[in-house]
Structures are given as structure tokens and as C-alpha cells.
């Protein structure tokens, strides 16, 4: 097959970081090509260069055998390159339709300087249908859930009729259902001869959809392999540089006292939710997107109002009306959206890590910066956060490393009950194992963890118990013996068993 | 809070589903302003029945139009997430240039003399060019709009003084005073029953709202204000749009100055001192957010009317000057808090 | 064995092109570097253009003049760091100064007295500061609770407080017959050869630096400005921190107003008109972002000195009035333009 | 019969000159049997143009105008004339530029004369030769222009007088102080012979700077307005010359207009206020009732009429 794209000896430096060191990357017409690597390996950077979002310091790019010098996003689009960025690029107060056609709104045939909203709308509706969204394209994008916004991004990329479509971790906010829709779309594109670069940390997905895979490590290319001829174990070895023995370090811990009891909690989106979490236990919460899992977490944490019900901690009713009160009661919440809810992006790694427990690094309101640096360095090491130094601004970190900083922040806070909404979103396999290890250690100390995840293997691998939600209600509570993906999905879809 | 206030915002989404749903979806804020215009109007009328005289309405419309024309430009600027502090100075320069280039000012000493239409066009072109420089500094140098236009505010004021002195010879700082029928028509004349200034303002408002809603340029303005980086990644030529917006702003400020010059038949080089805040106020009361991405022409038009109604009404009711400050401050605050409350309430009802 | 451990130790992995220490330093002072160089260049140029510029006396004058704006700019930096703004500072400045002045023994005004008593100087000053803090508190309270844009809230209080000031004074200035020595010292005195306003400014800066860099309050300010929602979810008391920030701003505006009243020997209802722009300009020229979360007190100090040196220098150099406007504006734009350009280059 | 109403658009409110003038006007209005309503021009001619529209709309019986800047209000005056409402100009004069506009009378202290006096006093102070610095008012303001022109006209007649610098301090005390500090840095002892301040407010600030620099007495100080504080300073020899007027004298504008709107003929030639008599002269071919400006120095500073306001 002819190479449609060749990137050769690509170099890219950021202040303090050599992000790409002579990377060569080739894709063929009509293939789905996985791009793998640990957090911070340089995947997104390479893709941004291809999409014209960032300039390169050195190297050549050839498309269809011709040298091109991609001058910007528009040029990349003209060259037939479409991209879904790792971070959502949705403008919340514009309509969904306009978001899809941003920068290339259809014009009237008779008056080319006038936008043809009718056409725009009609085409948007069609595209949305293709990705399984039945929504009015005129509603503002802010009204969509993150997952739906992600589907809009996919619709957008598809609509560009590109020769090369780049998908940088498109599934981090999606559940199986949406992932299936995405895969259908990918296959359809492939049938039309479109090449796809697929960046993901979910290796099962890679196995399912990709033809070849290229692995980066520390900004260098390690190699390209055929997916069919290798196993995910091989890829992991290429990514991490060693064998990774066990992903889920699950060891049963003795279940202790009841740590948290939620009783009859109701709000606009929750209907009479009751459950308990125990010391030494990892409780999983499963559900489809929009089932109210995040809302439940936010409600317990005092970030959203509840209309009725009570939250008991250690057997006593806790009046939690704000995150501050939740924190002081020993609850922590790692939110699902790191950019909007997790990090103060212009602040440094150090400052973000200590943000939820400033008391731990201060006395009578005065900071002890030396102590803070020590704390930050400890967590950077424990979570193996890849950053040039603890005073790097988090905005400059790779997505996965940003996620680790959020985790670090809440691990440092003295929580006894840790709620994690999508714990490993965008986190590489190696680091995942470490995070699971940390959670395991956490419960071993007699604390309790609640994991909300759309990644069912993860949920099954880590939980001692799983509750399933559907439309704001708990529809099932499953013991380890009942853990299987189909059963969970059945309850999650609201079908009774 | 970010998420919530954004969701509660008047939406920059084109809607075609008829007046009712348009007003409900987007116009909550505008409805409030309309209601305020009516309430304030009635209150003034109740105390001072002569308030509804032709003179008074004419005056309100003229004042609203002069501020409003400049505020239209500021609306675009603010939607991009920028600000233009040089607007007041730019009014003075526009007015002074147009008037000075006529060559007919009392005591005129300069050799320049152009037909009125040409003088106005030159003035607008100069104002637009200076606006372009603002835009360039902002987009090419990546400077904060606040600083660029703050500097430009001083530069342009200086240029206005220099030009006025050049025009009127001996007396430094003198106004440029002239008589010209085109100018007078613009500033004090009428177009049928409507003041010319108001006709001009409304025409411009209609054009700009079409530009904002229906042209790629207009849509880019919203996109840039939403997130300039996302707009860039979508292939929008951000620097070009920014330069265009500030050029338009400059031109509209210049035009506001020309109309003001026509109204007063004279341009003091001090024209428009401090107006930038008034104009920004209009735009923000009109529903635009200084964070960018939000704002409508219609909102600005209504706010311009509301504010000149309040200003005018307080004088009509003979509210003592020092109390006017209290009333104006309170009304402003009450209006925005009410609006905020309503928007939140509405958002809650919408999700219910 | 793998890069991670090396990273974690902060050492120089081969992937890191700059040692952590150096970039740490750059991170600390990089923000002030270009404005500082600009200021130095400006001072050198002005000294060459006009020999009288370069004298201890003139520098003390500059230091004294910038102190008035500078004290407020420290408060404004904090407010802007939270992502807010305060347009009412000029009015607060005036109200506090007329209230304090009217309470000082020996004060006189043509208008009927509103407060029929006087207080010892320190208490009169304290009363003025409290008035300022109260205005700030109201700003902060409304902003924190109502979520109306700070621009509009403080625009409204700007008008309202100015109105109060006019009503309080009847439009007349308050003068002193004679001015009590302690009050005279407050704005006109010297400590170790330095003018008192400058001493106050320096103290305010020191406290400001300490607050922003070394306290949990300061950390919270940056966090709120950087991402309010994330801060709230991290347990930061967003509302009360905002209220404190505006209250502090109000008190500093008052301090500045009272110092000026002492310095010029009168408290005037028109004092501080349009100061808001100068104050904000000082903050922004220093490099603090109006979007919040980025900037520092030291940058602001540079900013107000840049402004002060420009206007002093142009007068000393004898630049004619109208050309001063032009030159001043251009200098201002270039002061920031150069820095912005370098940053932009660095980003790409 | 119903009390007549007079609308007065004042240049701006927040200055003692205008506060006193309005106070006086209230008093005069009570005596004359008219009602006055004041509108704050906020130093902006376009605001004043709106006032005029509002007054016409309200149907006031007479209008008094204190134009912050003269020329931009010509169209407004035309409107008043067209509406047939009697008009009196007060405090600041207005030029017709040959336009067909008219008013019943101008009641204004002589801004031009105040500048002329200042010029003459400056000449006298330095004996017809030397170096002077002028601290001007707000650039472009009517008083800066009129007063400045008259002042410079006098100075120009003396080739030995050199104007070292003209610096604006916007009629503002703090600014006056700052600008004076700059002047003192720029010109070393012996280089300046006099500073002319275009209003007392700026002088007050300037004196603080001069005293702080220990340079009081090194040069002459000439000021204008005649505020009480200034007259005290003159007697204390900190200021050398003043041109003083009484802002409230101009309140007679109300009496004149009140007569007119009530169908009486005002006695323009014999207007007095608190015993002070005013001249009747002509300006732009119309009557000008002119409260006097007095030149004051140490010789006559003790007189009761020179105590200031
Ligand atoms: N704007 C920037 N400034 C400084 N460093 C940057 C910037 N963007 C990326 N980097 C650094 O470059 C390296 C590569 O980042 P990149 O985002 O390409 O990683 P990635 O492979 O996509 O990781 P992830 O799986 O976490 O998304 C990281 O070390 C990151 O910290
Ligand atoms: N007031 C709010 N501010 C910020 N985020 C909010 C707010 N209300 C809801 N969200 C978040 O917005 C996201 C989208 O809502 P959605 O309906 O998908 O949540 P959910 O029902 O909890 O879904 P899921 O079960 O997939 O987590 C959720 O993560 C929710 O927590
Ligand atoms: O008469 C007054 C005073 O001179 C004042 O200083 C400025 O305004 C003028 O109108
Ligand atoms: Mg990435
Ligand atoms: Mg969720």
C-alpha cells in the first residue's frame, strides 16, 4: 500500500522539554494506525504538528509523496487532514451546528458572503445522526454532556471529508455504547479509503480497530508493528521499556466499618439514591453516560444541591453543603473534567498538588514553601508524573500527567473516603497500574474508595462491589461473583434481569 | 460558576423558530431591558408629563444614537474578548479631522479644504487606520487590548490637540467651530420624522447585526471571543478578524465623533473624554460579557436607549445632580442583579 | 532505569534541555525581566536627554508621586488576580479622604458639617480607612454573592460613592486651619530621608508580596483567578476570599486618599476622578493579566514606576503638552509591546 | 400668578466657584420670586446641549447657560432663540462667530481680564524681564483658553520675558503639586523668576511642593480666583499676586432673567450683589453685566472686599 503520509525526523522542543526527538512516522492509505506511548511520550505533540496547530523545529512531512510545509490549521485542512484534539475544542455558547462547521460555515450559493444556516443545520442534523446523536443542532453546545460533545467532535472530523483523520484519545469520556458508534464510523471511513491515526491508552480498543501501531517513548519512535501479529503485552513492553506484570493488583482487604451511608438522596437528576461504602473497600459505580453517576458524586461532595436525603459519615449525619465541608469531613472528589474542575491550569504542579490541603503546608495562614516542595516532589515521584520540575505550569503537561496531578492533589488531602470520577481517563497503562496500586494501598489503610468508571474492565478488576445506576436510580448492587460486563450493561440500560 | 454563568448567558445562536421562542431562548435579558425602558419611561412621565414631548424624545434618540454608534463598534470588540479605551479619543479625532478638513472653521488657518463628504470619508479612513493599528498590536504582538488602547487613547488625544491647533491657528486647545449643512443634517437634522442620527444608528445596527449573524466574519468574532485558540485551530484567521474588528471600531468611533460634531457644529479637542467607560457600560448592560463570546447588537441598541433615557429622565425630573449619581448607581446595580437573578431562575426552570 | 525516577528527583534527565534550577529562576523573575529592562532603558535615556532628571531629589519626587497610585495598585493587583476588577477606587479614595479630613481637628469646609464631632488624628484616619474598607466589603459582597460581573458592580458603586462624596461635602473641599502636625506627617513627613507616602507604599508592597507569595490567602487568590470552579471544588472559600480582596482594596484606596489629602493640604470631592484607569494601567503594564491568575505585586511596582517615570521625565525634558500625550502613549505601548512580542515568539 | 421657572445649565457642579454661584442664585431667586433648577453640565458641552433640549421640553420660562466651552453650544442657543425662551449667559462667555444667535445679557466676571491682570502682575513682579513658567488649566477648557490668551498677549509685549515652560495641571490640586515638583527639578534655583498658576487650586498644590523643596520666596507666585485660602496665603506672603472675583456676584443673572420672564425690564446698569456694583459693558453687541475682577497684592490684601470666598 502506498504511504499517504510520511513524517520524517520530526523534532520539537518546549522550554525545558524535548518533546520529539527525530520521530519518523508513516501511514498508509486506508489504514487505522494506532499511536501509542506513555503519558508525555509526545503523541499529541506529533499530531498537533501534523494538524498545523504547532510548528515543528525540524523534520519533513510528505503527503502523497509531496513535500509539504504545513503553515497552519487551515492549510492542514486543505491538505486533507482532520483532527479530534485530546482536549475538547467545543465553544460552549455557540450552537452544535456551528461548532461542527466552525471556520468553514456553508455559504449561500447566490451570496457567498452570507452563511447558509438552513444548509448548515440540515447537514449538521445528518452528521449528528450518523454518530448516534438525536439532538437539535441549534441548541448551544454547553447544554451537551461531555460525552455528547465528544461525539460532536467526531461528527465534525468526519464531515471534513479528509484523507487523514486523527483521533487523539477520542474515547476517554465515552462508554461502550458510544465507543461502538465511533468504531462503526471509523470502519465506514476506512471503507472510503480514509486513513486514521488512533491515539489511545485503551489497548483493547487498539486490538479491535487498528491495523498497525507505532509506539513512542520519551519523544522517540520505538517501532511500528502489525496489530494482528502482536499482543498488547508486546506494545506495553515497547512503551514502558520493560514487562508489566499485573495491571490490577487487587487483593482482598478486610471490610471494616461503614464509612459512608447515603440515604434517599434526591435532586433534579437523582431519585432516592441509597447505598453504603465501607472501610477497606473499593466500591465501583457503573452506568451509562448521563445516568447520574457524576451528579451523585458531586452531590455527596456538596458541589451540587440535594433536595432530599442525608449523607452519614462514620455513622453520624454530616451536613455537607459545600466542597469545603465535604473535605473537612474527610471526603475527596477527583472530578471527571480535569481542565474545568480539576486543575488550576496556570498554576504549577507544586501549587496544584497542595491546593486542597493548604493547611498541611502552612501555619497560621503562612505557607512553608520548602515543605510544600517536599510534598510535591514526593507525589511527583509516587505517581511518576512526567514534568521537568515541580514548578512547571500544569497547562504545559501532557493530558495524562495532568490527570495524575489531580489525583496527587486528592491523595495528599487527608481523605478517608476518596471518590474518583473516571480515575484513569487518559492515563497510560504503566501509570494505571501504579494508580491502582495506590488505591489498593489506600484501602489497605482502612480508608474507602468509590470509583466511577466507564471502563468496565477497570471497574471489574478493582472493585469489591459494584452498584449500577440508570436514570438517576440505583438499579443493582453486584457482588464479585456477579461481575461481568453483560450483566452490568443490562442493569445500566434499565432492563431488569 | 464559569459553567453556570455561561449557560445562563444570552445565546449567540441563530434561531429561526419565530419571535416567541427567540425571545425566550435568547432575549430574556433583552426583555428585561425593554421592561426597564418602559418602567423608567413611565416613572419619568408620571413625575414630569412633559417628558413625552417631541423635543425630549428627539433628544434622547440623538444622545442614544451618538453613544450607540460608538457602542456598536465596542460590541464587536467586546465580543472578541477585547476592549477599546481609545474610543472617546477616537471620536474627538474623527470629529476634529472631518471638521478641520472642511477648511471653513472660524479662524481656520490651514490651507486644507475638502468637500464635506470627502472630509468625512478621510476622517473615517484615518480613524479606521488607527483602529487597525490597535488591532495589529493586539494580534501581531499579542498585547493585551487594555494596554494597547489605553496608550492609543493618549496618543490620539494628543494628535487631536495637535490637529486642532493646526486648524485654528493661534489659540491652543480651541474648538474647531464651523457651519456646514451636511454636518448639521447628520447631527441635528431629521430623516422624515426620525432624527438623522437615529436613522443612521439604526441602519448601522441592522447592518451589523446581519454581519454578526449571517457572515463568516461575524461568526468568527463570536468564535474568537469564545476561545481564540479554538478559533485558530478551526482555521479562522484570527489576526485578520481582530484587525478588522478594531478598524470597524475606529471607524464607528470616528463616525460618532462626526455626528457629535454635526450636533454641536463644533469640535472641542476634549470631546469624548471619559466616554469610553460610558460606552463600555452600554455594551455590558446590553448583555455582552467582558470575557468575550457573548453580546448582541440588539442588546446594545436597547441599552443605549435605556441609559440615555435614565440620564435624560433624571434631569427632566430635576433630580439634584449629586443624587443623580446615587440613583444611577443603584439603578444600574438593581438592573444587573435582577437580570442575573432572572437568568438563574430561568436556567433552573429550563432544566426542570 | 527509567526516566520517571530521574524526573521525580528533579535532576537533569537527557530529555530536559534546561536544568531545573535555572528555569525555576526564570519562572520566578522572568515575568519582570523585560519591564525592568524597559524601565532601566527609559531612565538612562531620560538622563541623557535631560540632565536634571537624574537626581536624588527627582527620584524621591517620582517615588512620592507613584506611591499614591502604587498603594492602590497593590490592592488592584490582588483584585485582578482573582479575576475581578475595581472601578470604584477613585470614588472610594475621595469618600474616605473627605470623611477622614472632616473628622480631623482644625478641618474646615464651606459646606454645613455632616459629622458634628472631631476625633484625634489616628482615629480620624482609622475612620477613613474603615469607610474605604466598608465600600470594598460591599463591592466584594455583591460580587461574591450575586455573580454579577465585577466591572458592572464597581461601576455602579463608583457612581454611587462619588454621589455620597458630593453629598457629604456639598461639593466643597475640606481644608485645614491649621493642619495637625501628626496628620501633616502622614502625607508630608519623612522617615530616614524618605517621604512618608513612599514608606507607606513600600510597606504595602512588602505586605502585598508576603500575602500573595507566602500565605494561603494569597495562594487562594491565584487559584480563584486561575480556575474558580476547580478552586471551589478544592475547598477554597471562594466567596470570602473575594470579599476580603475587595475589602483590602477599599482600605488601600482609602489609605491612598487620606495620604493625598495630607499631602496637598485638602480633601476634595473631586479627588481621584479617573484614577481607576491609572491604577489598572499600572497593574496591567507590569504584566498582570486582566483574566486573573497571572501576575504579581512586584510586576505592578514596575508598572507604576514605568508610568511615573514617563510622565515625570516628559515634563522634566520639557516636551510640549500635546506632544507629551503622543509620546506617553507610544512609550506605554512599547513598554508592553516588546514584552508581549517576546512572549509570543517564545510560545511558538 | 404662578411662579416662573428658570433652568440653569452650569458648566459643572464640583467646583467651589459653581457651588457658591448656585448658593447665591438660590438666594437671589427667592428675593426675585422665581424658581431655579440647576443642571450639571459635567464639563461636557454635549451634556449641556441635552440640558437645553430638556429645558425646552419642560417648558421653562427662562434659561441661563454657563457654557463649559463656548462654541459647541451655538446650535443649542439657536434652539432656545427659536423656542422664544429668554436666555442669559453666565460666568463663561460665548462668541457668536457671526451666527444669528442672541441672549438678553451676559453676566460674567471677565475671564479675559483675569488673564490680562495676571499678565500685568507677572510683568510687575519680575520688573519686565526674566524667566517664567506657566501652569495652565485643563487643555482645551474655556477658562484655560480665554485666560491664557489674555495672559500671553500681555507677556508677548515684553521681549525680555521668556516663557520657559507651559505645563497643564488640569485645575487640579494634586496635579498642580506634581507638576510643580517637576518644574523645581527641571529648573534649579535662580533659573525661574515667577510661576503663573491659572487657578488657585493648582497654586495650593504647587505651594506644598515649593515649601517641601525649601524654595519658597525664590521666585514670585501669581495666581487667580481669590479663594479664601489663597487670600490668606497672600497675606502670609506665600502668594505674591492674585486676581480675585466673587463667583456669587454672577447670581444676579437670575434677578435679570426673573425680571424679564415676569415682564419687567431689568435694570442692567445698576446690578449689585451684596453691595458690590457691576459694570455694564457690551460683548458681541449685547449687554454684559460685569462683576469686577480685582488685582490684589500685599498693598490691598487687608481690604474687606479682598478677603476671598
Ligand atoms: N506547550 C507546552 N509547553 C511545554 N511543554 C509541553 C507543551 N506541550 C507539551 N509539552 C510537553 O511535551 C511532552 C509531550 O507531550 P504530549 O502532549 O505530546 O504527550 P502525549 O504523548 O500526548 O501524552 P498523553 O498520553 O498524556 O496525552 C510532555 O513532556 C509535555 O509536558
Ligand atoms: N452546576 C454544574 N457545574 C459544573 N458541572 C456540572 C454541573 N452540573 C452538572 N455538572 C456536570 O456536568 C456533567 C454532565 O452531566 P451528565 O448529565 O452527563 O452527568 P451525570 O448524569 O452525572 O452523568 P454520568 O453518569 O455520565 O457521570 C456531569 O459530569 C455533571 O457532574
Ligand atoms: O472661574 C472658574 C475658575 O477660574 C476655575 O478655576 C476654573 O473654572 C472657571 O470657570
Ligand atoms: Mg496527549
Ligand atoms: Mg460522568
Coordinates of N, CA and C and ligand atoms in Angstrom, one line a residue, chain A residues 14 17 19 38-45 54 86 169 201 386 392 396-401 426, chain C residues 15, ligand 1:
Chain A
X14 N 10.1 22.2 23.7 CA 9.5 23.2 24.5 C 10.5 23.6 25.6
X17 N 11.8 20.9 27.8 CA 11.4 19.6 27.4 C 11.7 19.4 25.9
X19 N 10.3 17.4 23.4 CA 9.1 16.6 23.2 C 9.2 15.5 22.1
X38 N 3.5 6.2 26.5 CA 3.2 6.6 27.9 C 2.7 8.1 27.8
X39 N 2.2 8.5 29.0 CA 1.8 9.9 29.1 C 3.1 10.8 28.9
X40 N 3.0 11.7 28.0 CA 4.1 12.6 27.8 C 5.1 12.1 26.8
X41 N 4.7 11.0 26.1 CA 5.7 10.4 25.2 C 5.8 11.3 23.9
X42 N 4.8 12.1 23.7 CA 4.9 13.0 22.5 C 3.8 12.8 21.5
X43 N 2.9 11.9 21.7 CA 1.8 11.6 20.8 C 1.1 12.8 20.3
X44 N 0.5 13.5 21.3 CA -0.3 14.7 20.9 C 0.5 15.7 20.2
X45 N 1.8 15.9 20.6 CA 2.6 16.9 20.0 C 2.8 16.5 18.5
X54 N 0.7 23.3 15.7 CA 2.0 23.7 16.3 C 3.0 23.6 15.2
X86 N -7.1 16.0 21.7 CA -7.3 15.3 23.0 C -8.2 16.1 23.9
X169 N -7.1 10.2 21.6 CA -7.9 9.7 22.7 C -9.4 10.1 22.6
X201 N -5.1 5.0 25.1 CA -4.4 4.2 26.1 C -5.2 2.9 26.4
X386 N 5.4 13.0 34.8 CA 6.5 13.4 33.9 C 6.4 14.9 33.7
X392 N 6.7 23.5 37.0 CA 6.2 23.6 35.7 C 4.7 23.9 35.8
X396 N 1.2 23.1 30.8 CA 2.2 22.6 29.8 C 2.4 21.0 29.9
X397 N 1.7 20.4 30.8 CA 1.8 19.0 30.9 C 1.0 18.2 29.9
X398 N 1.4 17.0 29.6 CA 0.5 16.2 28.7 C -0.7 15.8 29.5
X399 N -1.8 15.5 28.7 CA -3.1 15.2 29.3 C -3.0 14.2 30.5
X400 N -2.3 13.1 30.3 CA -2.3 12.1 31.3 C -1.6 12.5 32.5
X401 N -0.6 13.3 32.4 CA 0.2 13.8 33.5 C -0.6 14.8 34.3
X426 N -7.3 8.9 30.2 CA -6.2 9.4 29.5 C -4.9 9.0 30.2
Chain C
X15 N 16.2 14.3 28.6 CA 15.2 14.9 27.9 C 15.0 16.4 28.3
Ligands
LIG1 N1 3.0 23.8 25.4 C1 3.9 23.1 26.0 N2 4.9 23.6 26.8 C2 5.8 22.9 27.4 N3 5.8 21.5 27.4 C3 4.9 20.9 26.6 C4 3.9 21.6 25.9 N4 3.1 20.8 25.3 C5 3.6 19.5 25.6 N5 4.7 19.6 26.4 C6 5.5 18.5 26.9 O1 5.8 17.7 25.8 C7 5.8 16.3 26.2 C8 4.9 15.6 25.2 O2 3.6 15.9 25.4 P1 2.4 15.3 24.6 O3 1.2 16.1 25.0 O4 2.7 15.2 23.2 O5 2.3 13.9 25.3 P2 1.3 12.7 25.0 O6 2.1 11.6 24.5 O7 0.2 13.2 24.1 O8 0.8 12.3 26.4 P3 -0.7 11.9 27.0 O9 -0.8 10.4 26.8 O10 -0.6 12.2 28.4 O11 -1.7 12.7 26.3 C9 5.4 16.3 27.6 O12 6.5 16.2 28.4 C10 4.7 17.6 27.8 O13 4.9 18.0 29.2

